CSV table of C-alpha atoms in Angstrom, one decimal:
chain,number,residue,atom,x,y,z
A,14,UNK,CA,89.5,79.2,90.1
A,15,UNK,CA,88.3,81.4,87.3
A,16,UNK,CA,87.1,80.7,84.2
A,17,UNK,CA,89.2,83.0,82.0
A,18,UNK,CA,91.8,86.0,83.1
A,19,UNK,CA,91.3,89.3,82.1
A,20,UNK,CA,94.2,92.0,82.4
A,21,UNK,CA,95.2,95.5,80.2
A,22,UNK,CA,98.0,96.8,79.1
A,23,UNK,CA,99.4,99.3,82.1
A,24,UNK,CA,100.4,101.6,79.1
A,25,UNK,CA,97.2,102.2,77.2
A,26,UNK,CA,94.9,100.0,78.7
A,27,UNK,CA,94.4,97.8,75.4
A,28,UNK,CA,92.1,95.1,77.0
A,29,UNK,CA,93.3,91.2,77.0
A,30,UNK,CA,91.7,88.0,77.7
A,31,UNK,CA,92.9,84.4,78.3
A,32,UNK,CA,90.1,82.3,77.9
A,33,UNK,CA,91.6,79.2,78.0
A,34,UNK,CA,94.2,80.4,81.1
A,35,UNK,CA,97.2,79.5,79.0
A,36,UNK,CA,99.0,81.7,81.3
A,37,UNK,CA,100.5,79.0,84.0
A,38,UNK,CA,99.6,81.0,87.6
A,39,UNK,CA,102.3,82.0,90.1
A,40,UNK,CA,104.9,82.8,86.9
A,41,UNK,CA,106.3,86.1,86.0
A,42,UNK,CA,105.7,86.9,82.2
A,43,UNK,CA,106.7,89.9,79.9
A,44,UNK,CA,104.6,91.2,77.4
A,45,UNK,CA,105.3,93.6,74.6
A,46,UNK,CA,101.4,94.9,73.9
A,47,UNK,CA,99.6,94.3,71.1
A,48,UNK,CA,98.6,97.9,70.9
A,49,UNK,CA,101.0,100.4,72.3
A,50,UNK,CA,104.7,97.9,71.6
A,51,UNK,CA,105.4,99.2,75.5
A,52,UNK,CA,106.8,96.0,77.8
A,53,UNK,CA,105.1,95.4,80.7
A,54,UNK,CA,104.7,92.3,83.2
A,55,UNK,CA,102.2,90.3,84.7
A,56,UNK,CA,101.8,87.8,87.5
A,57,UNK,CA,98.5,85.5,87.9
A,58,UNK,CA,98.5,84.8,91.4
A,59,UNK,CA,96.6,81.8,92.6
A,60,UNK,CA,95.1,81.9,96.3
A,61,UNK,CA,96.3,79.4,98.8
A,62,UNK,CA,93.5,80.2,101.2
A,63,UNK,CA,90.4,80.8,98.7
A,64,UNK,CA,91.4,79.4,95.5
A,65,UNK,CA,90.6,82.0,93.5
A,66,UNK,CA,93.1,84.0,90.8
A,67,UNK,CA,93.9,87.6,90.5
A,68,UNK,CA,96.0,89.1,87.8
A,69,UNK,CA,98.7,91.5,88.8
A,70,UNK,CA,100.2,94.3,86.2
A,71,UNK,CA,103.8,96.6,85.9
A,72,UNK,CA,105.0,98.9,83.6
A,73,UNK,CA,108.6,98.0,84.8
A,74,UNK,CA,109.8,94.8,86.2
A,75,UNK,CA,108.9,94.5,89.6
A,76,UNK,CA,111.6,93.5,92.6
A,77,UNK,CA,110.9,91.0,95.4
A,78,UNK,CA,109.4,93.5,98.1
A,79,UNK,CA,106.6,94.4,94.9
A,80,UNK,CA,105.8,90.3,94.7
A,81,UNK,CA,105.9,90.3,98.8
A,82,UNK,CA,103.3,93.2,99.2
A,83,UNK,CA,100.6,91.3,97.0
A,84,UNK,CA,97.4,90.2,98.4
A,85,UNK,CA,94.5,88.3,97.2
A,86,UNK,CA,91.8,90.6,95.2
A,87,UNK,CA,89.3,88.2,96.9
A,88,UNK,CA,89.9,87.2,100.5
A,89,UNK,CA,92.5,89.8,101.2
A,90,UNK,CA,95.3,86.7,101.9
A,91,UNK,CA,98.8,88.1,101.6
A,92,UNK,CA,100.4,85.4,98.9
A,93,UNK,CA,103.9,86.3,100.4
A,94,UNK,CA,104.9,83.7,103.2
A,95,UNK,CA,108.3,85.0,105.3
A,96,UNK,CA,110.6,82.2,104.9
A,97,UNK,CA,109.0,80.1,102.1
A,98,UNK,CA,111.6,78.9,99.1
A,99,UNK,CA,108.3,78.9,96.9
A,100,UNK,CA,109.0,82.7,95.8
A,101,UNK,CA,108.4,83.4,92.3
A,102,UNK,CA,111.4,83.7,90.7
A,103,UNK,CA,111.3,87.0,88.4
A,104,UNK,CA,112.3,87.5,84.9
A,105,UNK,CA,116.0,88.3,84.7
């Protein structure tokens, strides 16, 4: 697990951090930046297989099959298992 989560802005790559990893993993969330006002969306994905988190970033809201592609930054672990009722639910 990491210590704290760092992720930018997809728009205009103002620079964020969560030190205290307020962001609960394996949840969609919308932002509106800080910086720039654009929306965008972010995913912190915790590994099954390694433990470790990686942060994921859209400029529009992604669709299952974008959620399905993702892998772990660290071990290479697909987080996607066919079948599994433990999808992320996206923002609607």
């Amino acid at each position: 697990m990491t210590t704290d989560l760092h992720f930018d802005c997809p728009h205009c790559n103002h620079q964020y951090v969560d030190d205290w990893e307020f962001l609960p993993a394996n949840e969609m969330h919308n932002f509106n930046c800080e910086s720039c006002k654009k929306p965008f969306w972010l995913q912190n994905k915790e590994c099954q297989a390694c433990t470790e988190e990686s942060v994921f970033v859209w400029t529009t809201q992604p669709i299952k099959t974008d959620t399905d592609a993702l892998i772990c930054g660290s071990c290479g672990t697909s987080y996607h298992q066919p079948g599994s009722d433990k999808d992320v639910d996206l923002a609607e």
